[in-house]
Coordinates of C-alpha atoms and ligand atoms in Angstrom, one line a residue:
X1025 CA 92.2 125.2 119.1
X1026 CA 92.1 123.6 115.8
X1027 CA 89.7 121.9 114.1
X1028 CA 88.7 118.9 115.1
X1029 CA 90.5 118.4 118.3
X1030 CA 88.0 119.9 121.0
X1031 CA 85.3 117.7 119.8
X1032 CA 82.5 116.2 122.2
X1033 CA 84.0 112.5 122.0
X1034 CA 87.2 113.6 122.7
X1035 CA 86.1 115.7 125.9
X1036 CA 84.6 112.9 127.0
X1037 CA 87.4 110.6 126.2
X1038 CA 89.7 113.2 128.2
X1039 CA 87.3 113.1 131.4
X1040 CA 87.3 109.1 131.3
X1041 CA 83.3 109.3 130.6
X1042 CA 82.3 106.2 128.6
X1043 CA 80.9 105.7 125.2
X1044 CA 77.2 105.0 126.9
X1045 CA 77.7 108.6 128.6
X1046 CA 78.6 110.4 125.5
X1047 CA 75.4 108.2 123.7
X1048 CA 72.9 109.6 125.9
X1049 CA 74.8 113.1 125.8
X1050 CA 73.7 113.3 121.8
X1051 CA 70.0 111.6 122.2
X1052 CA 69.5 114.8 124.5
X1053 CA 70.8 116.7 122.2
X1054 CA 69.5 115.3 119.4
X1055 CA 65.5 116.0 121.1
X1056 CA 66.5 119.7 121.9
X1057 CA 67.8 120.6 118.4
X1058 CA 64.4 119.5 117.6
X1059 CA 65.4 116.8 115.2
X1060 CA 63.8 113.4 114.9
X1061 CA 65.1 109.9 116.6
X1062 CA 66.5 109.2 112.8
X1063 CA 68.8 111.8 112.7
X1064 CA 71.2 110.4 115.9
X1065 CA 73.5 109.3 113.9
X1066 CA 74.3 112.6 111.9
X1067 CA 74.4 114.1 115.7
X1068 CA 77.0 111.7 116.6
X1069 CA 78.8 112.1 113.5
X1070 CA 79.2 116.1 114.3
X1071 CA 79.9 115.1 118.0
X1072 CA 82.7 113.5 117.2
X1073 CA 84.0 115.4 114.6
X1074 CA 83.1 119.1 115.3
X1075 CA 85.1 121.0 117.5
X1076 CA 82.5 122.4 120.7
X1077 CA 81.8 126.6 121.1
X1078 CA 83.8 128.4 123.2
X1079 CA 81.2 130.7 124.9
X1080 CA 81.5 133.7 127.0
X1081 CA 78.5 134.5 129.5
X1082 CA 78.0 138.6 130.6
X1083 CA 75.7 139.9 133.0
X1084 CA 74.4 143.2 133.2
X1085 CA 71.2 144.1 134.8
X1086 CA 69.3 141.5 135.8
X1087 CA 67.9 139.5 139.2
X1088 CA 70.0 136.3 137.5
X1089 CA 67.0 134.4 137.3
X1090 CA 67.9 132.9 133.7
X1091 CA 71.0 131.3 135.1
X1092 CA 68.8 129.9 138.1
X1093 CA 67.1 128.8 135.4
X1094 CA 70.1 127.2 133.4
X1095 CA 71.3 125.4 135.9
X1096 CA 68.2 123.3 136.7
X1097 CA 68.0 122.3 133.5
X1098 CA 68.3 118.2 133.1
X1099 CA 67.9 117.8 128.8
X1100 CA 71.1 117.7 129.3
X1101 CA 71.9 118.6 132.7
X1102 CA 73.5 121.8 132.9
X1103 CA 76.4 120.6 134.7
X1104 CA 76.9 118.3 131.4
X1105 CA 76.0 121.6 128.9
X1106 CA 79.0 123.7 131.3
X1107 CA 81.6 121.1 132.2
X1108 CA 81.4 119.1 128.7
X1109 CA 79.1 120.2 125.9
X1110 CA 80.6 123.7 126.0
X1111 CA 83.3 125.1 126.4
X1112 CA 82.3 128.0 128.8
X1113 CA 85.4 130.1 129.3
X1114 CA 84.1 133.0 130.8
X1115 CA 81.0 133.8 133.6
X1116 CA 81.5 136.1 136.1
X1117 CA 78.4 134.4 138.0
X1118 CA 79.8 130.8 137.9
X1119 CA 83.3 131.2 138.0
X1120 CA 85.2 130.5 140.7
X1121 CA 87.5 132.9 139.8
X1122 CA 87.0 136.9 140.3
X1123 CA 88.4 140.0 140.1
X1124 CA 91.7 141.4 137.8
X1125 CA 92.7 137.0 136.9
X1126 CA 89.4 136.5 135.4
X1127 CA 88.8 139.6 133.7
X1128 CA 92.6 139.4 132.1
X1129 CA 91.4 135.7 130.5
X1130 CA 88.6 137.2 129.3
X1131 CA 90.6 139.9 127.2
X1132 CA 92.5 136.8 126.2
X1133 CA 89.7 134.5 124.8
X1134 CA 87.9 137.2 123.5
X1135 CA 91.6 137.8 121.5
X1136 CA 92.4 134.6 120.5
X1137 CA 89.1 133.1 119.5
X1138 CA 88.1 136.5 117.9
X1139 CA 85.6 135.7 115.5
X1140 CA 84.7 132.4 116.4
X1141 CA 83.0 132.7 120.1
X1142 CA 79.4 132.8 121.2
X1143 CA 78.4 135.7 123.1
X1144 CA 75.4 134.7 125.9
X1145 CA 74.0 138.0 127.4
X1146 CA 72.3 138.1 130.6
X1147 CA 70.5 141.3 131.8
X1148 CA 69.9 144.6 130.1
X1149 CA 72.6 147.5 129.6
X1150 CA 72.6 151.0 131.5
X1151 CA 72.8 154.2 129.6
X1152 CA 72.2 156.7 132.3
X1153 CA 75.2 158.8 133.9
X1154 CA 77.7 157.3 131.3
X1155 CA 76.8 154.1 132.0
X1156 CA 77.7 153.5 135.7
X1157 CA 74.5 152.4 137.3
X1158 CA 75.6 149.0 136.2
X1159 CA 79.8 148.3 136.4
X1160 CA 81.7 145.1 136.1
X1161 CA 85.1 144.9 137.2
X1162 CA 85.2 148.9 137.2
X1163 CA 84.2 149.6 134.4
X1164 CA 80.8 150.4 133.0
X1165 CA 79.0 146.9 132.0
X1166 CA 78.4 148.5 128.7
X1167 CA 81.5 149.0 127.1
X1168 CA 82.4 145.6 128.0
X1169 CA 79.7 144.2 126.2
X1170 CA 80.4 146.1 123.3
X1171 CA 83.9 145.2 123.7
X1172 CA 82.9 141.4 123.8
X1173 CA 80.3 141.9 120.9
X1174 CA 82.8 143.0 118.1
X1175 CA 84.2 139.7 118.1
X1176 CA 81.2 137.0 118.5
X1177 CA 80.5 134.9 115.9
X1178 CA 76.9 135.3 117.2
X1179 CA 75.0 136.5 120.6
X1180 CA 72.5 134.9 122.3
X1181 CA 70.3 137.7 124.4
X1182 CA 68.9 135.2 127.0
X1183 CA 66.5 136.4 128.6
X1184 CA 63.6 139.3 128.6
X1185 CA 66.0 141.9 130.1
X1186 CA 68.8 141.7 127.2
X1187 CA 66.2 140.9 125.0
X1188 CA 64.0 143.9 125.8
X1189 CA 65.1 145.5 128.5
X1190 CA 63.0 143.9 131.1
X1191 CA 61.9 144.6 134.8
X1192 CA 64.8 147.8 135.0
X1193 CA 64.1 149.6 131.7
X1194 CA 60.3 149.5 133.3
X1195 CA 58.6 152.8 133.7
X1196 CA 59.9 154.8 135.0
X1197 CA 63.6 153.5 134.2
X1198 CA 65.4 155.3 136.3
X1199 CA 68.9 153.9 135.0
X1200 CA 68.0 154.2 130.9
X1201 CA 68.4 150.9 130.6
X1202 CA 67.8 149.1 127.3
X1203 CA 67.7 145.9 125.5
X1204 CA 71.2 145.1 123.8
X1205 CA 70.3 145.3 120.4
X1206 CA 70.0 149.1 120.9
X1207 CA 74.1 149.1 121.6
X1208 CA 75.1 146.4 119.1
X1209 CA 75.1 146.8 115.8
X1210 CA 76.1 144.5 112.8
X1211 CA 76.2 140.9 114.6
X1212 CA 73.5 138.4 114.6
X1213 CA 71.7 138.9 117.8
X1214 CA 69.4 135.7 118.9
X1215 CA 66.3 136.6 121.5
X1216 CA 65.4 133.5 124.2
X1217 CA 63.1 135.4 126.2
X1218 CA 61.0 134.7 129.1
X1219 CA 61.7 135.6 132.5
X1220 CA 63.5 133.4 133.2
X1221 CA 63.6 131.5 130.0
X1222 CA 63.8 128.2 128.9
X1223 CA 67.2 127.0 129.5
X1224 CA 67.0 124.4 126.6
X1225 CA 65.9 126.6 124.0
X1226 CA 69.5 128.2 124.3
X1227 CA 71.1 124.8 124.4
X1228 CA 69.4 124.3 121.2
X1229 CA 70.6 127.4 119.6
X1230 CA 74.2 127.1 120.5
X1231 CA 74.3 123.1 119.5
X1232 CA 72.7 123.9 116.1
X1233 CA 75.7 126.0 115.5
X1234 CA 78.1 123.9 116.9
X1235 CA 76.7 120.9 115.1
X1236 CA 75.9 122.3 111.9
X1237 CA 77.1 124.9 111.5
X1238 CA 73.8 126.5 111.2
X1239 CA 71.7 128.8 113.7
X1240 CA 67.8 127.5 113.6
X1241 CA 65.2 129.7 111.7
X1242 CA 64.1 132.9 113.5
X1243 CA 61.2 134.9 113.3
X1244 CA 60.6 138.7 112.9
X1245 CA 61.5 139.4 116.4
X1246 CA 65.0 137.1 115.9
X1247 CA 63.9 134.3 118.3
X1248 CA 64.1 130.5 117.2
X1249 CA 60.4 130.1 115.7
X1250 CA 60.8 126.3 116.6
X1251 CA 60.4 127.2 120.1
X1252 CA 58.3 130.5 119.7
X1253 CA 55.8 129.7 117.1
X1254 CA 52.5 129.2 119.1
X1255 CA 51.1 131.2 121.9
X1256 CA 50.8 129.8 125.7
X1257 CA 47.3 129.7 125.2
X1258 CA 47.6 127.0 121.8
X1259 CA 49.2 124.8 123.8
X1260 CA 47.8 124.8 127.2
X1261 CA 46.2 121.8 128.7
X1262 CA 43.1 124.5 130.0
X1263 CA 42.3 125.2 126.7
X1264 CA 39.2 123.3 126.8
X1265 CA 37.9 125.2 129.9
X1266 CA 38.4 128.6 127.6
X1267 CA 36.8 127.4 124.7
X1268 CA 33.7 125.8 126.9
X1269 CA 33.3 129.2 128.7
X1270 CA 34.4 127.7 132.4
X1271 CA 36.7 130.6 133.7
X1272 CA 38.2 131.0 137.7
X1273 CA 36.6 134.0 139.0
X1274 CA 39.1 134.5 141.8
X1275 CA 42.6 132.4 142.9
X1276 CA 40.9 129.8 145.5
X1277 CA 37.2 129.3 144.4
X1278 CA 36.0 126.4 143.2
X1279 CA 36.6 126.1 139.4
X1280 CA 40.5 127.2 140.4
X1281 CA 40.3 123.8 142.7
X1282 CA 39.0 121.8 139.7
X1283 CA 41.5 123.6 137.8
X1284 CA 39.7 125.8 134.8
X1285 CA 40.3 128.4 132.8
X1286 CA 42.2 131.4 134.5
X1287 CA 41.7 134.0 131.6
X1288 CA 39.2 136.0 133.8
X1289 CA 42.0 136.4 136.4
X1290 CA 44.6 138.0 134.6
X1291 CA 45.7 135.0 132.1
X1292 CA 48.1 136.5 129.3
X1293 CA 48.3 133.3 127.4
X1294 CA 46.1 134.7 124.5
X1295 CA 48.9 136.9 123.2
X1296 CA 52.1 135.2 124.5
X1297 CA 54.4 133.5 122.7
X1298 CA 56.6 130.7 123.8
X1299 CA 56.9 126.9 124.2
X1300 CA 55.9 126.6 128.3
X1301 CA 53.3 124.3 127.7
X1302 CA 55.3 122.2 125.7
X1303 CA 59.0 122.1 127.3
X1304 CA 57.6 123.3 130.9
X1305 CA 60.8 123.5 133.6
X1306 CA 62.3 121.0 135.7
X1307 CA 62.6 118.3 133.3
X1308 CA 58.5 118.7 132.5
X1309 CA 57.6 119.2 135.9
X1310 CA 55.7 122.2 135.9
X1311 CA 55.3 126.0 134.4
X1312 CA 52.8 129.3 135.8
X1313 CA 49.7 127.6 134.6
X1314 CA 50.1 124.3 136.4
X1315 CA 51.0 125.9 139.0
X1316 CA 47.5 128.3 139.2
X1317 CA 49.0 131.2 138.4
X1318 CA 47.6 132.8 135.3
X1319 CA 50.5 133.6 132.0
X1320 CA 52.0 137.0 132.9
X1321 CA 53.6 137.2 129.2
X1322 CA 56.8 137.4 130.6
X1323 CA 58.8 136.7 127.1
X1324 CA 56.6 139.5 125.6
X1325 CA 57.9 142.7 124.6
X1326 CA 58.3 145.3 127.7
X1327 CA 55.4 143.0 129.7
X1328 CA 56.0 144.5 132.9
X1329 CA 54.2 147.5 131.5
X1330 CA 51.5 145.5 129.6
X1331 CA 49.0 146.5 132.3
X1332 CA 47.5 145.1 135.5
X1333 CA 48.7 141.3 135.4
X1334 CA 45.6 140.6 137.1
X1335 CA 43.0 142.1 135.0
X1336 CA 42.0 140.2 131.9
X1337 CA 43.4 141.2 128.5
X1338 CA 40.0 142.6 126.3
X1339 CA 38.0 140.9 123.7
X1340 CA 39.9 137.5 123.2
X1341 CA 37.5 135.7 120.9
X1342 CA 36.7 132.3 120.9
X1343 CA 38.4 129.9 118.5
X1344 CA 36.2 130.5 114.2
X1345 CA 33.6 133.0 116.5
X1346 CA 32.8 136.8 117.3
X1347 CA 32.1 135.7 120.8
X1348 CA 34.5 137.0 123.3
X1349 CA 35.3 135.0 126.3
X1350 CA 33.5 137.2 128.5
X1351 CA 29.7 136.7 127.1
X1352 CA 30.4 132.8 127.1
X1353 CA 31.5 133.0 130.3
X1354 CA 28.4 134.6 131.6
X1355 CA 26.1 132.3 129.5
X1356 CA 28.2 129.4 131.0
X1357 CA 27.7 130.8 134.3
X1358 CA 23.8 130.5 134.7
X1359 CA 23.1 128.2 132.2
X1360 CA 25.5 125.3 133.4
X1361 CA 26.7 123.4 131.1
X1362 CA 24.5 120.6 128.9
X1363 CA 26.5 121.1 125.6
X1364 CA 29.9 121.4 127.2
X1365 CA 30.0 117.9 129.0
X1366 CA 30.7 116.4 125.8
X1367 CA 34.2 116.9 125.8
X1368 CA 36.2 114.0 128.0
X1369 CA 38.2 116.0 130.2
X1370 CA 35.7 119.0 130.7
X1371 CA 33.0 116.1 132.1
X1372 CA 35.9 115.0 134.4
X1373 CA 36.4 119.0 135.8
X1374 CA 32.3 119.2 135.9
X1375 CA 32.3 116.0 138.1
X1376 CA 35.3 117.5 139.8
X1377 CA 33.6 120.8 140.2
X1378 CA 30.2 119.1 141.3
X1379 CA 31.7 116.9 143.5
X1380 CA 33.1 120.0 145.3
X1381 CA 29.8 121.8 145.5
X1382 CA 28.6 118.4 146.7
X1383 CA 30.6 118.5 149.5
X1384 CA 30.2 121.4 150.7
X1385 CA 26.4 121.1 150.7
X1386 CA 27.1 117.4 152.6
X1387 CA 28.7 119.6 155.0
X1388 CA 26.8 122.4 155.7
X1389 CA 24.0 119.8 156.5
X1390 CA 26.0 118.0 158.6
X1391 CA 26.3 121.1 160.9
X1392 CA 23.2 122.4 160.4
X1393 CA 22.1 118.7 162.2
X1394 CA 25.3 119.0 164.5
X1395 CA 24.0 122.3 165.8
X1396 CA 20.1 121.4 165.8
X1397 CA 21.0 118.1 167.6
X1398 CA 23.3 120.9 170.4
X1399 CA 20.1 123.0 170.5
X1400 CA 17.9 120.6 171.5
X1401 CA 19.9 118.9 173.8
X1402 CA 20.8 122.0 175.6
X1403 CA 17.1 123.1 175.6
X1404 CA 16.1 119.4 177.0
X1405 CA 18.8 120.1 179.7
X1406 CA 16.6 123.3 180.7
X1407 CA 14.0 121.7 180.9
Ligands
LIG2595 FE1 65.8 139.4 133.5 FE2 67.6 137.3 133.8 FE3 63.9 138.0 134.4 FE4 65.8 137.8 136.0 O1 69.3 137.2 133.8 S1 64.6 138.0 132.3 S2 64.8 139.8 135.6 S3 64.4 136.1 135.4 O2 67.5 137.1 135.6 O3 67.5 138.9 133.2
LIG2596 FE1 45.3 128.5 129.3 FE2 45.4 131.0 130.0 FE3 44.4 130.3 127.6 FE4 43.1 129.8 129.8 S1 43.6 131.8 128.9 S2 43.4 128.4 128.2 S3 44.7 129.3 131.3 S4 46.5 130.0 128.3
LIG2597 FE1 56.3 133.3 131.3 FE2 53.8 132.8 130.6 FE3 55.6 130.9 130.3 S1 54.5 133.9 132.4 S2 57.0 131.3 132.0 S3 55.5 132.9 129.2 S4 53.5 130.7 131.0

């Protein structure tokens, strides 16, 4: 493949997709590299010039959850990211081929474009009994991904399980499993975690590259700080329940319906990092905490053995206090809540709350009536 030839435009040019297709192709790529409406043009200049990633997908041990993830994502779809953005040679979950055919082109892309592929690793790697808890093609999923990681140009681990081992190298981890930075050494290893994670924060990282030439700035832990910079809990729309002290005591009462705070029931959005409440899935539709469900820190380090996903984490304090979240929450409790109605949105939850209660009192009555109206009819009829 030489430089210059396997660009976007001319994909698109060679699968008859028009101009307007391959515009809105870069203004969704444009918004997931994180670069501002005035930078289009400099994306359509490398579209069309740049020649696309070949990338080679592995999975180890995993549920496969991240590509379930992947493929519902829509900024750009992933049938566009597979079938024209990349050039995905290799995924022994998508393929259509199997068996000895596939695995002999993946000895030869992984010869030819030595150097100059990207390396996206689903699932964790097994240690134990040489390696053969987990096996691909007959041979021990680890040494292929060794074999596959000498020539990357970079690897994504995508992902909590390659990133940190995840839900197999769990207490008691009976396999030895491990993240795949603790097999690979010298190559640039790139953590998208969450499980799943969010299919457009890889998109992003690959299309920098392939784009710019550039991968995006990492933090400490090697994942792109543009999409792990701020905890769950910065971002989420509940924050104002948190910091006014209005927290769901159990999934189904009253303040879940009006839709507070769910730090009390287990919420690890305090010490989470990831964009969720930004990117959400399903083209925005939804994440955990929409849904009810309180953060599990699922793209935190080794979170399945964080502690009891329904017991709240210690001591989170609120935002420039010493309070915790607890003693607010049990002023808040009996002394309702004169100061905290200032704020737009918690007046609307109080109403919504209120109106509840205000129901169900409306209702009680209405059988208590029901059944004194029964009672004395019945006793009349004895009469
Ligand atoms: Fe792990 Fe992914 Fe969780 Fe599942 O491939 S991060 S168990 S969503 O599938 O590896
Ligand atoms: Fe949102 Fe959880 Fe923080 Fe509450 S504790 S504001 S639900 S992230
Ligand atoms: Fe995971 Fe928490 Fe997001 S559980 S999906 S990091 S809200």
């Amino acid at each position: 493949m030489s430089e210059g030839k396997n660009t976007l435009w001319n994909l698109f040019r060679e699968r008859k997709l028009s101009r307007r297709t391959f515009m809105k192709s870069c203004v969704a790529l444009t918004a997931i590299l994180g670069l501002p409406p005035t930078m289009l043009n400099k994306v359509v200049e490398a579209a069309e010039t740049k020649d696309v990633p070949t990338v080679l997908w592995l999975h180890g041990q995993e549920c496969t959850g991240c590509s379930e993830s992947f493929l519902r994502s829509k900024a750009p779809y992933a049938t566009d990211m597979i079938l024209n953005i990349i050039n995905l040679e290799y995924d022994d979950t998508l393929d259509a081929a199997a068996g000895a055919p596939l695995e002999a082109h993946l000895d030869q892309v992984m010869k030819e474009q030595y150097g100059k592929y990207v390396l996206v690793v689903e699932g964790a790697t097994a240690l134990g009994n040489d390696g053969t808890y987990c096996m691909i093609a007959g041979k021990p999923f680890n040494e292929r991904l060794k074999q596959a990681a000498a020539g990357a140009a970079f690897i994504i681990a995508y992902g909590s399980c390659s990133s940190w081992g995840g839900i197999q190298a769990a207490d008691p981890n009976p396999t030895d499993s491990v993240e795949i930075s603790n097999v690979i050494y010298g190559k640039k290893i790139i953590r998208v975690p969450g499980c799943p994670p969010i299919p457009e924060v890889m998109t992003g990282t690959i299309m920098s590259y392939a784009m710019f030439g550039e991968l995006p700035p990492v933090d400490d832990q090697g994942r792109p700080k543009q999409f792990y910079g701020n905890r769950i809990h910065d971002t989420c729309y509940r924050r104002a329940f948190f910091d006014s002290g209005m927290y769901v005591d159990e999934f189904d009462d009253d303040a879940s319906k009006a839709g507070w705070c769910l730090y009390k029931i287990g919420c690890r959005g305090p010490e989470t990092y990831n964009s969720c409440g930004n990117l959400r899935w399903w083209n925005g539709l939804s994440y955990p905490i929409q849904s009810g469900h309180g953060c599990i820190g699922c793209s935190e380090p080794h979170f399945w053995d964080n502690g009891d996903f329904y017991t709240r984490l210690p001591n989170i304090p609120l935002p420039g206090t010493i309070t915790s979240a607890d003693t607010i929450g049990t002023i808040a409790g009996f002394v309702a809540t004169g100061a905290v109605i200032a704020h737009g949105g918690i007046t609307l939850a109080k109403h919504k709350y209120d109106d509840i209660q205000l129901e169900k009192k409306e209702a009680a009555e209405a059988a208590k009536k029901a059944d004194e109206a029964k009672n004395n009819k019945s006793e009349g009829g004895n009469q």
